[in-house]
Short mmCIF file of C-alpha atoms in Angstrom, two decimals:
data_model
loop_
_atom_site.label_atom_id
_atom_site.label_comp_id
_atom_site.label_asym_id
_atom_site.label_seq_id
_atom_site.Cartn_x
_atom_site.Cartn_y
_atom_site.Cartn_z
CA MET D 138 26.89 255.13 81.94
CA ALA D 139 24.25 256.19 79.41
CA ARG D 140 21.76 256.85 82.22
CA ARG D 141 24.31 259.02 84.07
CA GLU D 142 25.12 260.99 80.90
CA THR D 143 21.39 261.58 80.32
CA ALA D 144 21.00 262.88 83.89
CA LEU D 145 23.99 265.19 83.47
CA GLN D 146 22.65 266.46 80.15
CA ALA D 147 19.26 267.12 81.71
CA ALA D 148 20.83 269.00 84.62
CA GLN D 149 22.98 271.02 82.22
CA GLY D 150 19.92 271.88 80.13
CA ARG D 151 17.99 273.07 83.19
CA LEU D 152 20.93 275.16 84.36
CA LEU D 153 21.32 276.74 80.91
CA ASP D 154 17.60 277.58 80.92
CA LEU D 155 18.02 279.15 84.38
CA ILE D 156 21.03 281.20 83.25
CA GLY D 157 19.20 282.36 80.12
CA SER D 158 16.08 283.46 81.98
CA GLU D 159 17.35 284.73 85.32
CA PHE D 160 20.92 285.95 84.85
CA HIS D 161 22.96 288.25 82.64
CA PRO D 162 26.67 288.29 81.69
CA GLY D 163 28.68 289.22 84.78
CA ASP D 164 26.03 288.03 87.26
CA LYS D 165 27.14 285.73 90.05
CA LEU D 166 25.33 282.39 90.20
CA PRO D 167 24.01 280.90 93.45
CA ASN D 168 26.38 278.60 95.29
CA GLU D 169 26.48 274.87 94.60
CA ARG D 170 24.10 273.97 97.44
CA GLU D 171 21.49 276.47 96.25
CA LEU D 172 21.83 275.35 92.64
CA ALA D 173 21.45 271.71 93.72
CA ASP D 174 18.17 272.61 95.42
CA LEU D 175 16.94 274.60 92.40
CA LEU D 176 17.81 271.82 89.94
CA GLU D 177 16.85 268.98 92.30
CA VAL D 178 20.19 267.20 91.83
CA SER D 179 23.22 266.48 94.00
CA ARG D 180 25.99 268.98 94.62
CA ALA D 181 28.38 266.59 92.87
CA THR D 182 26.21 266.80 89.74
CA VAL D 183 26.10 270.60 89.98
CA ARG D 184 29.88 270.71 90.33
CA GLU D 185 30.34 268.52 87.24
CA VAL D 186 27.86 270.54 85.18
CA LEU D 187 29.53 273.81 86.18
CA GLY D 188 32.88 272.34 85.15
CA GLN D 189 31.46 271.48 81.72
CA LEU D 190 29.96 274.96 81.29
CA ALA D 191 33.23 276.58 82.38
CA ALA D 192 35.07 274.52 79.75
CA GLU D 193 32.61 275.77 77.13
CA GLY D 194 33.04 279.41 78.21
CA VAL D 195 29.44 279.79 79.44
CA VAL D 196 30.51 280.54 83.02
CA ARG D 197 33.71 281.68 84.69
CA ARG D 198 34.72 280.13 88.01
CA THR D 199 37.00 281.98 90.44
CA TRP D 200 38.26 279.99 93.39
CA GLY D 201 37.01 281.38 96.70
CA ILE D 202 34.79 283.97 95.01
CA GLY D 203 32.14 282.17 92.96
CA THR D 204 30.79 281.34 89.53
CA PHE D 205 29.82 284.09 87.09
CA VAL D 206 27.92 284.13 83.81
CA HIS D 207 30.31 284.74 80.96
CA GLU D 208 29.73 285.56 77.33
CA PRO D 209 31.30 282.77 75.26
CA ALA D 210 34.53 284.01 73.74
CA GLY D 211 33.96 282.21 70.48
CA ARG D 212 36.76 280.41 68.72
CA VAL D 213 39.78 282.40 67.68
CA PRO D 214 41.55 281.14 64.55
CA VAL D 215 45.31 280.88 65.06
CA ALA D 216 47.58 280.19 62.08
CA ILE D 217 50.62 278.04 62.78
CA GLY D 218 52.47 278.90 59.59
CA ASP D 219 54.58 281.85 60.62
CA VAL D 220 56.59 283.14 63.56
CA THR D 221 54.13 285.64 65.01
CA ALA D 222 53.33 286.60 68.59
CA LEU D 223 50.29 284.77 69.97
CA ARG D 224 49.17 288.09 71.43
CA ASP D 225 49.07 289.62 67.95
CA ARG D 226 47.26 286.65 66.43
CA ILE D 227 44.49 286.93 69.01
CA THR D 228 44.22 290.69 68.62
CA ALA D 229 44.06 290.40 64.83
CA SER D 230 41.04 288.11 65.17
CA GLY D 231 39.11 290.84 67.01
CA HIS D 232 39.47 289.39 70.52
CA ARG D 233 41.19 290.58 73.70
CA PRO D 234 44.36 288.75 74.78
CA ALA D 235 45.54 288.81 78.37
CA LEU D 236 48.34 287.20 80.32
CA ARG D 237 46.43 285.62 83.19
CA ASP D 238 49.48 284.28 85.00
CA ALA D 239 53.24 284.11 84.37
CA THR D 240 56.30 282.88 86.28
CA VAL D 241 60.02 282.64 85.54
CA SER D 242 62.18 280.18 87.47
CA ARG D 243 65.60 278.58 87.26
CA VAL D 244 65.24 274.79 87.14
CA ALA D 245 67.06 271.59 86.23
CA CYS D 246 66.52 271.12 82.51
CA PRO D 247 64.29 268.11 81.65
CA GLY D 248 65.90 265.48 79.44
CA ASP D 249 63.88 266.14 76.28
CA CYS D 250 64.59 269.88 76.47
CA ALA D 251 68.27 269.36 77.29
CA ASP D 252 68.78 267.26 74.16
CA VAL D 253 67.29 269.98 71.97
CA LEU D 254 69.08 272.88 73.66
CA GLY D 255 72.47 271.13 73.69
CA LEU D 256 72.62 270.98 77.50
CA ALA D 257 73.52 268.16 79.85
CA PRO D 258 70.44 266.54 81.43
CA GLY D 259 69.71 268.30 84.69
CA ALA D 260 71.82 271.34 83.79
CA PRO D 261 70.32 274.65 84.96
CA CYS D 262 68.01 276.45 82.56
CA TRP D 263 65.17 278.94 82.60
CA ARG D 264 61.54 277.81 82.75
CA VAL D 265 58.86 280.29 81.72
CA ASP D 266 55.21 279.45 82.45
CA ARG D 267 52.52 281.64 80.88
CA LEU D 268 48.74 281.35 80.85
CA PHE D 269 47.04 283.32 78.08
CA ALA D 270 43.35 284.21 78.15
CA VAL D 271 41.03 285.20 75.32
CA ASP D 272 38.28 287.62 76.35
CA GLU D 273 39.04 286.64 79.97
CA VAL D 274 38.68 282.90 79.32
CA PRO D 275 41.91 280.87 79.91
CA ALA D 276 42.83 279.46 76.51
CA VAL D 277 46.52 278.52 76.23
CA PHE D 278 49.08 277.36 78.79
CA ILE D 279 52.68 277.57 77.60
CA ARG D 280 55.75 276.18 79.36
CA ASP D 281 59.06 277.08 77.69
CA HIS D 282 62.62 276.16 78.61
CA LEU D 283 65.58 278.32 77.57
CA PRO D 284 69.34 278.10 78.17
CA LEU D 285 70.89 280.51 80.63
CA ARG D 286 73.22 281.80 77.90
CA VAL D 287 73.04 282.06 74.11
CA ALA D 288 75.97 283.20 71.96
CA ASP D 289 77.93 284.30 75.07
CA ARG D 290 75.01 286.44 76.24
CA ASP D 291 73.25 285.89 79.57
CA LEU D 292 69.48 285.61 79.21
CA ASP D 293 67.09 287.32 81.61
CA PRO D 294 63.55 286.25 80.65
CA SER D 295 61.81 288.27 83.38
CA GLY D 296 60.42 290.59 80.69
CA LEU D 297 58.19 287.71 79.59
CA LEU D 298 56.10 288.28 82.72
CA SER D 299 54.38 291.02 80.67
CA ILE D 300 52.12 290.41 77.68
CA ASP D 301 53.93 293.31 75.99
CA LEU D 302 56.94 291.06 75.33
CA ASP D 303 56.59 287.88 73.28
CA MET D 304 59.10 285.01 73.28
CA PHE D 305 60.19 285.74 69.71
CA GLU D 306 60.63 289.45 70.45
CA PHE D 307 62.54 288.67 73.65
CA LEU D 308 64.98 286.31 71.97
CA ALA D 309 65.65 288.67 69.08
CA GLY D 310 66.57 291.45 71.50
CA ALA D 311 68.39 289.33 74.07
CA THR D 312 70.51 287.23 71.70
CA GLY D 313 70.71 289.34 68.56
CA MET D 314 69.52 286.17 66.86
CA PRO D 315 65.87 286.30 65.79
CA VAL D 316 63.83 283.11 65.62
CA ARG D 317 64.07 282.13 61.96
CA ARG D 318 62.00 279.01 62.15
CA ALA D 319 59.65 277.27 64.57
CA GLU D 320 58.71 273.60 64.45
CA ILE D 321 55.67 272.28 66.28
CA GLU D 322 54.32 268.77 66.72
CA PHE D 323 50.73 268.30 67.92
CA ALA D 324 49.15 265.56 70.02
CA ALA D 325 45.73 265.12 71.59
CA VAL D 326 45.83 264.98 75.40
CA LEU D 327 43.39 264.85 78.30
CA ALA D 328 43.49 267.45 81.06
CA ASP D 329 45.48 266.30 84.08
CA GLU D 330 45.39 267.89 87.52
CA GLU D 331 47.67 270.80 86.57
CA LEU D 332 45.88 271.59 83.30
CA THR D 333 42.49 271.35 85.01
CA ALA D 334 43.57 274.10 87.38
CA ARG D 335 45.36 276.20 84.76
CA LEU D 336 42.76 276.12 81.98
CA GLU D 337 39.66 275.77 84.19
CA VAL D 338 38.41 272.61 82.49
CA PRO D 339 37.19 269.37 84.09
CA ALA D 340 39.58 266.44 84.52
CA GLY D 341 39.85 264.43 81.32
CA HIS D 342 38.75 267.34 79.12
CA PRO D 343 40.21 266.93 75.58
CA LEU D 344 42.98 269.39 74.72
CA VAL D 345 45.65 269.81 72.05
CA ASN D 346 49.29 269.87 73.12
CA GLY D 347 52.04 271.19 70.89
CA THR D 348 55.77 270.64 71.37
CA GLN D 349 57.51 273.66 69.87
CA ILE D 350 61.17 274.36 69.10
CA GLY D 351 62.41 277.77 67.96
CA TYR D 352 65.60 277.99 65.90
CA GLY D 353 67.89 280.91 65.21
CA SER D 354 70.46 281.28 62.45
CA GLY D 355 72.57 278.22 61.89
CA ASP D 356 69.74 276.07 63.26
CA VAL D 357 70.70 276.92 66.83
CA ALA D 358 67.82 275.89 69.13
CA LEU D 359 66.83 278.93 71.20
CA PHE D 360 63.91 277.49 73.17
CA HIS D 361 61.92 274.31 73.69
CA GLY D 362 58.34 274.53 74.84
CA HIS D 363 54.98 272.88 75.30
CA LEU D 364 51.75 274.75 74.64
CA THR D 365 48.39 273.30 75.59
CA VAL D 366 45.34 274.72 73.85
CA ARG D 367 41.62 274.73 74.60
CA THR D 368 40.18 274.12 71.14
CA ASP D 369 36.76 275.37 72.24
CA ILE D 370 38.45 278.79 72.41
CA LEU D 371 41.20 278.57 69.78
CA THR D 372 41.24 276.80 66.44
CA LEU D 373 44.60 275.89 64.95
CA LYS D 374 45.21 276.45 61.26
CA ILE D 375 48.28 275.05 59.52
CA SER D 376 49.20 276.52 56.14
CA ARG D 377 51.65 275.03 53.67
CA VAL D 378 53.20 277.19 50.99
CA GLY D 379 55.10 275.80 48.05
#
């Protein structure tokens, strides 16, 4: 294992030297076969090294197009002490937020979400998937579940397909009940197949997962979600007042 890690580190070092001397931000790198020849390693090693560099924000990989040199986004500090749009937190740190991908679908509510939202297990609910990027690097994948109706009002979360509408803003307008309080519980996780594809990190890459519940007045649960964060892009800050 130690010998393999040393070989990978050496290959990564040679590739970083090549990027620093021959390429500029935005340049497309040679394909895996050409890089394997240049570095005198296998294509499997090149693929693993590129995955590591993509996770660190050194390169950006686009399926079917190629691998490009990318300026590291740097870490964006995100405070988890107030109910504020993620978009605004990223912007306030001097970085560019983007909604890389977003979908809204009607699904059977998972058991853990149903308990929180006061629904029967398997009852229909909305699922909203959103992938946020920081300076074009995928940084946070969020999957939220919401009831179809709140306070006798039908919810239509299709507006969340735009970065211009945040979950908290949407709920305040759609229900007349702003999110008064959000609770979040963190756990360390390793990237599975879905997160590898979403966040462009290698399998087993360490990530932070947060389970978040947003409450309106009267402690009515308005949404239940999971957000998974690349901590090489975002740092999480928790403040306690009192």
